[in-house]
Amino acid sequence: EYNSVLRNTLKNNTRCGIRLQNSNHNEICGNNVEENGIGFCIYDSSNNLVYHNRFMNNAVQASTHNSTNLWDDGYPSGGNYWSDYVDEDMFSGTFQNETCSDSIWDHPYTIGEKNIDRYPLAPSVDVDPDTLNFKSKGKWITVHIELPKGFDLGGIDRTAILLNGTIRVDSFWVNKPLQSVIGDYDEDGIQDLMVKFDRQSVLDFLRTRGIANAEITLAVTGAVDGIPFECNDKLVVIG
């Protein structure tokens, strides 16, 4: 009891990546729990704090038995990243009811009846401009990608990023030196990766689908260190 399990990689175990049994009041933070039979096995252990871990591609992400634990560090610090969970990130705040994204999925992730990650970590994007007018001028649609805690922006394959599953990052921006496209563009203390899409390609995409004078959701998909991610932002289309 009262131990800390910090910043480990627990991978390729047939049974459990991490196992707690009859152990309470522990802190489990910042670990990579990958490709195990069960990522986290908890038996008769309660009041443990589990947050900022990455649960990735485990057959079962976490399993609890006769245990009640806290799976997040409150808001805005957040909970854990779960590779099998994709939700929406349209809102922010303690109750996820304030407009604007915050790199936390809008709905909780349920591990068990008494074990819920209230603030599961999410990748997020900010699309600029927020309003796209068919008659206005411009060359690019800019997207800033922000990853959950523990992920390295340098691990993103820019060639694999797609806008709405169709439009690729413009080749000029794929080949830009990494240090020139990483920065805290939204000034929230977390680094973002900037990529740009050809504006005309986006307009053609919208025209062929008859989208005009509407608010739409643009999805950005990609992979970081081989792990898929998906995030979205809203855009107002005029014309």
PDB file of C-alpha atoms in Angstrom:
ATOM      1  CA  GLU A   1       0.000   0.000   0.000  1.00  0.00           C
ATOM      2  CA  TYR A   2       0.915   3.671  -0.527  1.00  0.00           C
ATOM      3  CA  ASN A   3       3.291   2.865  -3.394  1.00  0.00           C
ATOM      4  CA  SER A   4       3.822   4.699  -6.693  1.00  0.00           C
ATOM      5  CA  VAL A   5       4.121   2.939 -10.055  1.00  0.00           C
ATOM      6  CA  LEU A   6       5.439   5.581 -12.441  1.00  0.00           C
ATOM      7  CA  ARG A   7       6.623   5.785 -16.058  1.00  0.00           C
ATOM      8  CA  ASN A   8       7.059   2.094 -16.871  1.00  0.00           C
ATOM      9  CA  THR A   9       6.392   0.155 -20.063  1.00  0.00           C
ATOM     10  CA  LEU A  10       4.472  -3.063 -19.452  1.00  0.00           C
ATOM     11  CA  LYS A  11       4.124  -4.958 -22.705  1.00  0.00           C
ATOM     12  CA  ASN A  12       3.427  -8.364 -24.242  1.00  0.00           C
ATOM     13  CA  ASN A  13       2.421 -10.169 -21.059  1.00  0.00           C
ATOM     14  CA  THR A  14       0.141 -13.149 -21.613  1.00  0.00           C
ATOM     15  CA  ARG A  15      -1.921 -12.321 -18.554  1.00  0.00           C
ATOM     16  CA  CYS A  16      -1.643  -8.922 -16.820  1.00  0.00           C
ATOM     17  CA  GLY A  17       0.483  -5.896 -17.599  1.00  0.00           C
ATOM     18  CA  ILE A  18      -0.080  -4.549 -14.062  1.00  0.00           C
ATOM     19  CA  ARG A  19      -1.655  -6.536 -11.238  1.00  0.00           C
ATOM     20  CA  LEU A  20      -2.887  -5.291  -7.871  1.00  0.00           C
ATOM     21  CA  GLN A  21      -4.215  -7.659  -5.221  1.00  0.00           C
ATOM     22  CA  ASN A  22      -5.179  -6.686  -1.670  1.00  0.00           C
ATOM     23  CA  SER A  23      -3.337  -3.381  -2.137  1.00  0.00           C
ATOM     24  CA  ASN A  24      -4.898   0.032  -1.517  1.00  0.00           C
ATOM     25  CA  HIS A  25      -3.992   3.740  -1.764  1.00  0.00           C
ATOM     26  CA  ASN A  26      -1.436   3.372  -4.564  1.00  0.00           C
ATOM     27  CA  GLU A  27      -0.660   5.817  -7.378  1.00  0.00           C
ATOM     28  CA  ILE A  28      -0.312   4.429 -10.910  1.00  0.00           C
ATOM     29  CA  CYS A  29       0.711   7.212 -13.301  1.00  0.00           C
ATOM     30  CA  GLY A  30       2.437   7.750 -16.633  1.00  0.00           C
ATOM     31  CA  ASN A  31       2.805   4.098 -17.631  1.00  0.00           C
ATOM     32  CA  ASN A  32       2.586   2.557 -21.100  1.00  0.00           C
ATOM     33  CA  VAL A  33       0.453  -0.576 -20.853  1.00  0.00           C
ATOM     34  CA  GLU A  34       0.535  -2.240 -24.253  1.00  0.00           C
ATOM     35  CA  GLU A  35      -0.530  -5.468 -25.946  1.00  0.00           C
ATOM     36  CA  ASN A  36      -1.137  -7.543 -22.839  1.00  0.00           C
ATOM     37  CA  GLY A  37      -3.835 -10.125 -22.210  1.00  0.00           C
ATOM     38  CA  ILE A  38      -5.302  -7.748 -19.620  1.00  0.00           C
ATOM     39  CA  GLY A  39      -3.715  -4.334 -19.274  1.00  0.00           C
ATOM     40  CA  PHE A  40      -4.513  -3.810 -15.586  1.00  0.00           C
ATOM     41  CA  CYS A  41      -5.822  -6.561 -13.267  1.00  0.00           C
ATOM     42  CA  ILE A  42      -7.203  -5.360  -9.933  1.00  0.00           C
ATOM     43  CA  TYR A  43      -8.386  -7.727  -7.201  1.00  0.00           C
ATOM     44  CA  ASP A  44      -9.733  -6.627  -3.813  1.00  0.00           C
ATOM     45  CA  SER A  45      -7.895  -3.309  -4.066  1.00  0.00           C
ATOM     46  CA  SER A  46      -9.526   0.096  -3.639  1.00  0.00           C
ATOM     47  CA  ASN A  47      -8.790   3.796  -3.305  1.00  0.00           C
ATOM     48  CA  ASN A  48      -5.994   3.634  -5.878  1.00  0.00           C
ATOM     49  CA  LEU A  49      -5.359   6.618  -8.164  1.00  0.00           C
ATOM     50  CA  VAL A  50      -4.844   5.649 -11.818  1.00  0.00           C
ATOM     51  CA  TYR A  51      -4.181   8.470 -14.294  1.00  0.00           C
ATOM     52  CA  HIS A  52      -2.116   9.630 -17.291  1.00  0.00           C
ATOM     53  CA  ASN A  53      -1.461   6.041 -18.355  1.00  0.00           C
ATOM     54  CA  ARG A  54      -1.695   4.833 -21.941  1.00  0.00           C
ATOM     55  CA  PHE A  55      -3.715   1.634 -22.302  1.00  0.00           C
ATOM     56  CA  MET A  56      -3.016   0.517 -25.842  1.00  0.00           C
ATOM     57  CA  ASN A  57      -4.181  -2.559 -27.718  1.00  0.00           C
ATOM     58  CA  ASN A  58      -4.626  -4.843 -24.740  1.00  0.00           C
ATOM     59  CA  ALA A  59      -7.082  -7.696 -25.323  1.00  0.00           C
ATOM     60  CA  VAL A  60      -8.898  -6.383 -22.226  1.00  0.00           C
ATOM     61  CA  GLN A  61      -7.815  -2.905 -21.218  1.00  0.00           C
ATOM     62  CA  ALA A  62      -8.601  -3.257 -17.494  1.00  0.00           C
ATOM     63  CA  SER A  63     -10.412  -5.689 -15.252  1.00  0.00           C
ATOM     64  CA  THR A  64     -11.597  -5.031 -11.681  1.00  0.00           C
ATOM     65  CA  HIS A  65     -12.878  -7.472  -9.061  1.00  0.00           C
ATOM     66  CA  ASN A  66     -14.363  -6.304  -5.775  1.00  0.00           C
ATOM     67  CA  SER A  67     -12.514  -2.983  -6.144  1.00  0.00           C
ATOM     68  CA  THR A  68     -13.399   0.722  -6.362  1.00  0.00           C
ATOM     69  CA  ASN A  69     -10.742   3.098  -7.653  1.00  0.00           C
ATOM     70  CA  LEU A  70     -10.277   6.601  -9.022  1.00  0.00           C
ATOM     71  CA  TRP A  71      -9.279   6.574 -12.697  1.00  0.00           C
ATOM     72  CA  ASP A  72      -8.563  10.253 -13.237  1.00  0.00           C
ATOM     73  CA  ASP A  73      -6.780  13.182 -11.621  1.00  0.00           C
ATOM     74  CA  GLY A  74      -9.785  15.467 -11.813  1.00  0.00           C
ATOM     75  CA  TYR A  75     -10.336  18.260 -14.286  1.00  0.00           C
ATOM     76  CA  PRO A  76      -8.461  19.582 -16.223  1.00  0.00           C
ATOM     77  CA  SER A  77      -5.599  17.148 -15.482  1.00  0.00           C
ATOM     78  CA  GLY A  78      -7.657  14.257 -16.808  1.00  0.00           C
ATOM     79  CA  GLY A  79      -7.557  10.490 -16.749  1.00  0.00           C
ATOM     80  CA  ASN A  80      -6.017   7.925 -19.069  1.00  0.00           C
ATOM     81  CA  TYR A  81      -5.702   7.293 -22.791  1.00  0.00           C
ATOM     82  CA  TRP A  82      -7.650   4.246 -24.002  1.00  0.00           C
ATOM     83  CA  SER A  83      -6.823   3.035 -27.513  1.00  0.00           C
ATOM     84  CA  ASP A  84     -10.221   1.352 -27.906  1.00  0.00           C
ATOM     85  CA  TYR A  85     -12.225   4.508 -27.178  1.00  0.00           C
ATOM     86  CA  VAL A  86     -13.219   7.191 -29.655  1.00  0.00           C
ATOM     87  CA  ASP A  87     -15.838   9.727 -28.621  1.00  0.00           C
ATOM     88  CA  GLU A  88     -16.374  13.431 -29.364  1.00  0.00           C
ATOM     89  CA  ASP A  89     -14.360  16.366 -28.074  1.00  0.00           C
ATOM     90  CA  MET A  90     -16.674  19.304 -28.643  1.00  0.00           C
ATOM     91  CA  PHE A  91     -16.964  20.499 -25.044  1.00  0.00           C
ATOM     92  CA  SER A  92     -14.855  21.318 -22.002  1.00  0.00           C
ATOM     93  CA  GLY A  93     -15.176  21.996 -18.280  1.00  0.00           C
ATOM     94  CA  THR A  94     -15.779  19.890 -15.186  1.00  0.00           C
ATOM     95  CA  PHE A  95     -19.154  18.802 -16.535  1.00  0.00           C
ATOM     96  CA  GLN A  96     -18.057  18.822 -20.197  1.00  0.00           C
ATOM     97  CA  ASN A  97     -20.788  21.315 -21.053  1.00  0.00           C
ATOM     98  CA  GLU A  98     -18.785  24.374 -22.059  1.00  0.00           C
ATOM     99  CA  THR A  99     -18.242  25.064 -25.754  1.00  0.00           C
ATOM    100  CA  CYS A 100     -14.743  24.291 -27.134  1.00  0.00           C
ATOM    101  CA  SER A 101     -12.578  21.178 -27.051  1.00  0.00           C
ATOM    102  CA  ASP A 102     -10.077  20.402 -24.284  1.00  0.00           C
ATOM    103  CA  SER A 103      -8.274  17.156 -25.276  1.00  0.00           C
ATOM    104  CA  ILE A 104     -10.664  15.186 -23.072  1.00  0.00           C
ATOM    105  CA  TRP A 105     -13.440  13.062 -24.534  1.00  0.00           C
ATOM    106  CA  ASP A 106     -16.875  14.469 -23.725  1.00  0.00           C
ATOM    107  CA  HIS A 107     -18.141  11.261 -22.104  1.00  0.00           C
ATOM    108  CA  PRO A 108     -16.594   8.979 -19.450  1.00  0.00           C
ATOM    109  CA  TYR A 109     -14.910   5.652 -20.139  1.00  0.00           C
ATOM    110  CA  THR A 110     -16.427   2.816 -18.120  1.00  0.00           C
ATOM    111  CA  ILE A 111     -14.113   0.102 -16.787  1.00  0.00           C
ATOM    112  CA  GLY A 112     -16.686  -1.391 -14.430  1.00  0.00           C
ATOM    113  CA  GLU A 113     -19.721  -0.434 -12.375  1.00  0.00           C
ATOM    114  CA  LYS A 114     -17.633   1.333  -9.704  1.00  0.00           C
ATOM    115  CA  ASN A 115     -14.619   2.154 -11.850  1.00  0.00           C
ATOM    116  CA  ILE A 116     -15.067   5.009 -14.329  1.00  0.00           C
ATOM    117  CA  ASP A 117     -12.542   7.291 -16.012  1.00  0.00           C
ATOM    118  CA  ARG A 118     -14.500  10.552 -15.927  1.00  0.00           C
ATOM    119  CA  TYR A 119     -12.025  12.432 -18.120  1.00  0.00           C
ATOM    120  CA  PRO A 120     -10.486  10.042 -20.692  1.00  0.00           C
ATOM    121  CA  LEU A 121      -7.689  11.726 -22.607  1.00  0.00           C
ATOM    122  CA  ALA A 122      -8.204  12.516 -26.275  1.00  0.00           C
ATOM    123  CA  PRO A 123      -6.268  13.951 -29.170  1.00  0.00           C
ATOM    124  CA  SER A 124      -7.708  17.250 -30.384  1.00  0.00           C
ATOM    125  CA  VAL A 125      -7.520  19.504 -33.405  1.00  0.00           C
ATOM    126  CA  ASP A 126      -8.151  23.151 -34.092  1.00  0.00           C
ATOM    127  CA  VAL A 127      -9.092  24.005 -37.676  1.00  0.00           C
ATOM    128  CA  ASP A 128      -8.283  27.494 -38.938  1.00  0.00           C
ATOM    129  CA  PRO A 129     -10.212  29.304 -40.325  1.00  0.00           C
ATOM    130  CA  ASP A 130     -13.360  28.554 -38.307  1.00  0.00           C
ATOM    131  CA  THR A 131     -15.455  29.854 -41.209  1.00  0.00           C
ATOM    132  CA  LEU A 132     -14.798  28.881 -44.810  1.00  0.00           C
ATOM    133  CA  ASN A 133     -16.292  31.111 -47.502  1.00  0.00           C
ATOM    134  CA  PHE A 134     -16.270  29.771 -51.052  1.00  0.00           C
ATOM    135  CA  LYS A 135     -15.673  33.315 -52.352  1.00  0.00           C
ATOM    136  CA  SER A 136     -12.768  34.223 -50.058  1.00  0.00           C
ATOM    137  CA  LYS A 137      -9.110  33.898 -51.001  1.00  0.00           C
ATOM    138  CA  GLY A 138      -6.475  31.748 -49.363  1.00  0.00           C
ATOM    139  CA  LYS A 139      -4.169  28.838 -50.048  1.00  0.00           C
ATOM    140  CA  TRP A 140      -4.335  26.684 -46.932  1.00  0.00           C
ATOM    141  CA  ILE A 141      -6.613  25.149 -44.336  1.00  0.00           C
ATOM    142  CA  THR A 142      -4.497  24.938 -41.189  1.00  0.00           C
ATOM    143  CA  VAL A 143      -4.918  22.212 -38.578  1.00  0.00           C
ATOM    144  CA  HIS A 144      -3.199  22.128 -35.180  1.00  0.00           C
ATOM    145  CA  ILE A 145      -3.039  18.638 -33.661  1.00  0.00           C
ATOM    146  CA  GLU A 146      -2.648  18.188 -29.896  1.00  0.00           C
ATOM    147  CA  LEU A 147      -2.014  14.741 -28.421  1.00  0.00           C
ATOM    148  CA  PRO A 148      -2.776  13.353 -24.945  1.00  0.00           C
ATOM    149  CA  LYS A 149      -0.104  13.370 -22.263  1.00  0.00           C
ATOM    150  CA  GLY A 150       2.722  10.937 -22.901  1.00  0.00           C
ATOM    151  CA  PHE A 151       2.620  11.011 -26.699  1.00  0.00           C
ATOM    152  CA  ASP A 152       5.432  12.495 -28.794  1.00  0.00           C
ATOM    153  CA  LEU A 153       4.333  14.734 -31.671  1.00  0.00           C
ATOM    154  CA  GLY A 154       7.450  13.606 -33.513  1.00  0.00           C
ATOM    155  CA  GLY A 155       5.922  10.134 -33.701  1.00  0.00           C
ATOM    156  CA  ILE A 156       3.120  11.315 -36.002  1.00  0.00           C
ATOM    157  CA  ASP A 157       3.424  10.147 -39.594  1.00  0.00           C
ATOM    158  CA  ARG A 158       2.426  13.293 -41.486  1.00  0.00           C
ATOM    159  CA  THR A 159       2.021  11.356 -44.733  1.00  0.00           C
ATOM    160  CA  ALA A 160      -0.789   9.324 -43.146  1.00  0.00           C
ATOM    161  CA  ILE A 161      -2.869  12.241 -41.823  1.00  0.00           C
ATOM    162  CA  LEU A 162      -6.220  12.552 -43.596  1.00  0.00           C
ATOM    163  CA  LEU A 163      -8.945  15.170 -43.477  1.00  0.00           C
ATOM    164  CA  ASN A 164     -12.357  13.460 -43.551  1.00  0.00           C
ATOM    165  CA  GLY A 165     -10.687  10.282 -44.740  1.00  0.00           C
ATOM    166  CA  THR A 166      -9.868  11.766 -48.140  1.00  0.00           C
ATOM    167  CA  ILE A 167      -7.591  14.820 -48.238  1.00  0.00           C
ATOM    168  CA  ARG A 168      -3.894  14.432 -47.455  1.00  0.00           C
ATOM    169  CA  VAL A 169      -1.580  17.014 -45.931  1.00  0.00           C
ATOM    170  CA  ASP A 170      -0.082  19.186 -48.670  1.00  0.00           C
ATOM    171  CA  SER A 171       3.316  17.797 -49.650  1.00  0.00           C
ATOM    172  CA  PHE A 172       5.074  21.082 -48.837  1.00  0.00           C
ATOM    173  CA  TRP A 173       4.006  20.743 -45.195  1.00  0.00           C
ATOM    174  CA  VAL A 174       4.741  17.030 -44.996  1.00  0.00           C
ATOM    175  CA  ASN A 175       8.413  17.748 -45.656  1.00  0.00           C
ATOM    176  CA  LYS A 176       8.817  20.811 -43.413  1.00  0.00           C
ATOM    177  CA  PRO A 177      11.408  20.334 -40.624  1.00  0.00           C
ATOM    178  CA  LEU A 178       9.652  19.122 -37.502  1.00  0.00           C
ATOM    179  CA  GLN A 179      10.944  21.947 -35.301  1.00  0.00           C
ATOM    180  CA  SER A 180       9.338  24.498 -37.640  1.00  0.00           C
ATOM    181  CA  VAL A 181       5.817  23.064 -37.299  1.00  0.00           C
ATOM    182  CA  ILE A 182       5.662  22.313 -33.559  1.00  0.00           C
ATOM    183  CA  GLY A 183       4.602  25.041 -31.142  1.00  0.00           C
ATOM    184  CA  ASP A 184       2.023  26.018 -28.554  1.00  0.00           C
ATOM    185  CA  TYR A 185      -0.286  27.591 -31.119  1.00  0.00           C
ATOM    186  CA  ASP A 186      -3.332  27.770 -28.833  1.00  0.00           C
ATOM    187  CA  GLU A 187      -1.268  28.959 -25.835  1.00  0.00           C
ATOM    188  CA  ASP A 188      -2.529  26.294 -23.447  1.00  0.00           C
ATOM    189  CA  GLY A 189       0.904  25.083 -22.363  1.00  0.00           C
ATOM    190  CA  ILE A 190       0.800  21.958 -24.559  1.00  0.00           C
ATOM    191  CA  GLN A 191       2.715  21.641 -27.834  1.00  0.00           C
ATOM    192  CA  ASP A 192       0.796  21.217 -31.103  1.00  0.00           C
ATOM    193  CA  LEU A 193       1.757  19.920 -34.542  1.00  0.00           C
ATOM    194  CA  MET A 194       0.772  22.215 -37.408  1.00  0.00           C
ATOM    195  CA  VAL A 195      -0.197  20.716 -40.758  1.00  0.00           C
ATOM    196  CA  LYS A 196      -1.853  22.374 -43.734  1.00  0.00           C
ATOM    197  CA  PHE A 197      -4.245  21.162 -46.392  1.00  0.00           C
ATOM    198  CA  ASP A 198      -4.709  22.669 -49.820  1.00  0.00           C
ATOM    199  CA  ARG A 199      -7.723  24.977 -49.561  1.00  0.00           C
ATOM    200  CA  GLN A 200      -8.963  24.264 -53.068  1.00  0.00           C
ATOM    201  CA  SER A 201      -8.953  20.527 -52.380  1.00  0.00           C
ATOM    202  CA  VAL A 202     -11.129  21.126 -49.311  1.00  0.00           C
ATOM    203  CA  LEU A 203     -13.518  23.330 -51.303  1.00  0.00           C
ATOM    204  CA  ASP A 204     -13.778  20.705 -54.046  1.00  0.00           C
ATOM    205  CA  PHE A 205     -14.504  18.073 -51.406  1.00  0.00           C
ATOM    206  CA  LEU A 206     -17.362  20.200 -50.028  1.00  0.00           C
ATOM    207  CA  ARG A 207     -18.782  21.055 -53.461  1.00  0.00           C
ATOM    208  CA  THR A 208     -18.941  17.453 -54.633  1.00  0.00           C
ATOM    209  CA  ARG A 209     -21.000  16.642 -51.548  1.00  0.00           C
ATOM    210  CA  GLY A 210     -23.296  19.627 -51.894  1.00  0.00           C
ATOM    211  CA  ILE A 211     -22.202  21.143 -48.608  1.00  0.00           C
ATOM    212  CA  ALA A 212     -22.859  24.885 -48.337  1.00  0.00           C
ATOM    213  CA  ASN A 213     -24.261  27.310 -45.767  1.00  0.00           C
ATOM    214  CA  ALA A 214     -23.944  24.779 -42.980  1.00  0.00           C
ATOM    215  CA  GLU A 215     -21.951  23.875 -39.894  1.00  0.00           C
ATOM    216  CA  ILE A 216     -19.996  20.679 -40.474  1.00  0.00           C
ATOM    217  CA  THR A 217     -17.621  18.479 -38.505  1.00  0.00           C
ATOM    218  CA  LEU A 218     -14.223  17.785 -40.040  1.00  0.00           C
ATOM    219  CA  ALA A 219     -12.451  14.629 -38.854  1.00  0.00           C
ATOM    220  CA  VAL A 220      -8.673  14.344 -38.751  1.00  0.00           C
ATOM    221  CA  THR A 221      -7.216  10.838 -38.625  1.00  0.00           C
ATOM    222  CA  GLY A 222      -3.649   9.624 -38.404  1.00  0.00           C
ATOM    223  CA  ALA A 223      -1.256   7.553 -36.354  1.00  0.00           C
ATOM    224  CA  VAL A 224       1.412   8.257 -33.742  1.00  0.00           C
ATOM    225  CA  ASP A 225       4.023   5.544 -33.272  1.00  0.00           C
ATOM    226  CA  GLY A 226       1.687   3.246 -35.166  1.00  0.00           C
ATOM    227  CA  ILE A 227      -1.270   3.951 -32.848  1.00  0.00           C
ATOM    228  CA  PRO A 228      -4.317   5.330 -34.716  1.00  0.00           C
ATOM    229  CA  PHE A 229      -5.970   8.524 -33.551  1.00  0.00           C
ATOM    230  CA  GLU A 230      -9.055  10.449 -34.611  1.00  0.00           C
ATOM    231  CA  CYS A 231     -10.238  13.907 -33.621  1.00  0.00           C
ATOM    232  CA  ASN A 232     -12.585  16.518 -35.025  1.00  0.00           C
ATOM    233  CA  ASP A 233     -13.510  20.184 -35.106  1.00  0.00           C
ATOM    234  CA  LYS A 234     -16.454  22.183 -36.372  1.00  0.00           C
ATOM    235  CA  LEU A 235     -16.332  24.496 -39.370  1.00  0.00           C
ATOM    236  CA  VAL A 236     -18.959  26.894 -40.761  1.00  0.00           C
ATOM    237  CA  VAL A 237     -19.230  26.748 -44.558  1.00  0.00           C
ATOM    238  CA  ILE A 238     -20.602  29.782 -46.452  1.00  0.00           C
ATOM    239  CA  GLY A 239     -21.356  29.734 -50.156  1.00  0.00           C
TER     240      GLY A 239
END
